[in-house]
C-alpha positions as a Markdown table, in Angstrom:
| # | Residue | x | y | z |
|---|---|---|---|---|
| 1 | Met | 0.0 | 0.0 | 0.0 |
| 2 | Gln | 2.8 | 2.5 | 0.8 |
| 3 | Val | 4.3 | 2.2 | -2.7 |
| 4 | Ile | 0.8 | 3.1 | -4.0 |
| 5 | Glu | 0.7 | 6.1 | -1.8 |
| 6 | Leu | 4.1 | 7.3 | -3.2 |
| 7 | Thr | 2.9 | 6.7 | -6.7 |
| 8 | Asn | -0.3 | 8.6 | -6.0 |
| 9 | Phe | 1.6 | 11.5 | -4.6 |
| 10 | Phe | 3.6 | 11.9 | -7.8 |
| 11 | Lys | 0.5 | 11.5 | -9.9 |
| 12 | Thr | -1.2 | 14.2 | -7.9 |
| 13 | Ile | 1.6 | 16.7 | -7.9 |
| 14 | Arg | 1.8 | 16.6 | -11.7 |
| 15 | Glu | -1.5 | 18.4 | -11.8 |
| 16 | Asp | -0.8 | 20.7 | -8.8 |
| 17 | Asn | 1.0 | 23.9 | -9.8 |
| 18 | Arg | 1.2 | 25.0 | -6.2 |
| 19 | Ile | 3.8 | 22.3 | -5.3 |
| 20 | Thr | 7.5 | 23.3 | -5.5 |
| 21 | Thr | 10.6 | 21.2 | -5.2 |
| 22 | Thr | 10.8 | 22.2 | -1.5 |
| 23 | His | 7.3 | 20.8 | -0.9 |
| 24 | Ile | 8.4 | 17.6 | -2.6 |
| 25 | Ser | 11.6 | 17.4 | -0.6 |
| 26 | Leu | 9.7 | 17.9 | 2.7 |
| 27 | Tyr | 7.0 | 15.4 | 1.7 |
| 28 | Met | 9.7 | 12.8 | 0.9 |
| 29 | Ala | 11.4 | 13.4 | 4.3 |
| 30 | Leu | 8.1 | 13.0 | 6.0 |
| 31 | Phe | 7.4 | 9.8 | 4.0 |
| 32 | Glu | 10.7 | 8.4 | 5.1 |
| 33 | Leu | 9.9 | 9.2 | 8.7 |
| 34 | Trp | 6.5 | 7.5 | 8.3 |
| 35 | Asn | 8.4 | 4.5 | 6.8 |
| 36 | Gln | 10.7 | 4.4 | 9.8 |
| 37 | Asn | 7.6 | 4.4 | 12.1 |
| 38 | Glu | 6.2 | 1.4 | 10.3 |
| 39 | Phe | 3.6 | 3.4 | 8.5 |
| 40 | Gln | 1.7 | 4.3 | 11.6 |
| 41 | Asn | -0.6 | 7.3 | 11.6 |
| 42 | Pro | 0.0 | 9.6 | 13.3 |
| 43 | Phe | 3.8 | 9.7 | 13.9 |
| 44 | Cys | 5.9 | 12.0 | 15.9 |
| 45 | Met | 8.0 | 14.5 | 14.0 |
| 46 | Ser | 11.2 | 16.3 | 15.0 |
| 47 | Arg | 11.3 | 19.6 | 13.1 |
| 48 | Arg | 15.1 | 19.6 | 13.2 |
| 49 | Ala | 15.5 | 16.1 | 11.8 |
| 50 | Val | 12.9 | 16.6 | 9.1 |
| 51 | Met | 14.5 | 19.9 | 8.0 |
| 52 | Glu | 17.9 | 18.2 | 7.8 |
| 53 | Ala | 16.5 | 15.3 | 5.8 |
| 54 | Ala | 14.6 | 17.6 | 3.5 |
| 55 | Lys | 17.7 | 19.9 | 3.1 |
| 56 | Ile | 15.7 | 22.9 | 4.2 |
| 57 | Ser | 17.8 | 25.4 | 6.1 |
| 58 | Gly | 15.3 | 28.2 | 6.7 |
| 59 | Leu | 12.7 | 28.0 | 9.5 |
| 60 | Ala | 10.3 | 30.2 | 7.6 |
| 61 | Thr | 10.6 | 28.0 | 4.5 |
| 62 | Phe | 9.9 | 24.9 | 6.6 |
| 63 | His | 6.8 | 26.4 | 8.3 |
| 64 | Arg | 5.4 | 27.7 | 5.0 |
| 65 | Cys | 5.9 | 24.3 | 3.2 |
| 66 | Ile | 4.5 | 22.1 | 6.0 |
| 67 | Arg | 1.5 | 24.5 | 6.4 |
| 68 | Asp | 1.0 | 24.3 | 2.6 |
| 69 | Leu | 1.1 | 20.5 | 2.5 |
| 70 | His | -1.4 | 20.5 | 5.3 |
| 71 | Gln | -3.7 | 23.1 | 3.6 |
| 72 | Phe | -3.4 | 21.4 | 0.2 |
| 73 | Gly | -4.5 | 18.1 | 1.7 |
| 74 | Tyr | -1.2 | 16.1 | 1.3 |
| 75 | Ile | -0.7 | 15.6 | 5.1 |
| 76 | Arg | -2.4 | 16.4 | 8.3 |
| 77 | Tyr | -0.1 | 18.4 | 10.6 |
| 78 | Leu | -0.7 | 18.9 | 14.3 |
| 79 | Pro | 2.0 | 21.2 | 15.7 |
| 80 | Ser | 2.6 | 20.9 | 19.4 |
| 81 | Arg | 3.9 | 24.4 | 20.0 |
| 82 | Asn | 5.7 | 23.0 | 23.0 |
| 83 | Pro | 9.4 | 22.2 | 22.6 |
| 84 | Ala | 9.1 | 19.3 | 25.0 |
| 85 | Ile | 6.4 | 17.6 | 23.0 |
| 86 | Ser | 6.8 | 16.4 | 19.4 |
| 87 | Ser | 4.4 | 17.5 | 16.6 |
| 88 | Leu | 2.2 | 14.9 | 15.0 |
| 89 | Val | 1.9 | 14.1 | 11.3 |
| 90 | Tyr | -0.7 | 12.0 | 9.5 |
| 91 | Met | 0.0 | 10.9 | 5.9 |
| 92 | Val | -3.1 | 11.3 | 3.9 |
| 93 | Asn | -4.3 | 8.7 | 1.4 |
| 94 | Leu | -4.2 | 10.4 | -2.0 |
């Protein structure tokens, strides 16, 4: 099923002009984290680790892209707003 989700992601973004290479990079980093968590929804996310994996250096860029992915319906993002508690991410079936 997870291979299908990745294929569906790439099919969907072909038609979505809002998606940039940074969005794709962030989605792929989140997909890998989902994979590492045995495809469980939701999974905990470390902003620092995801930014590093996605090769995103700017905090504003990260926040814009993760908010966009959430608003565009690619993920469901539940930020914790507490440094001691991880944010949660749901990967959405596309």
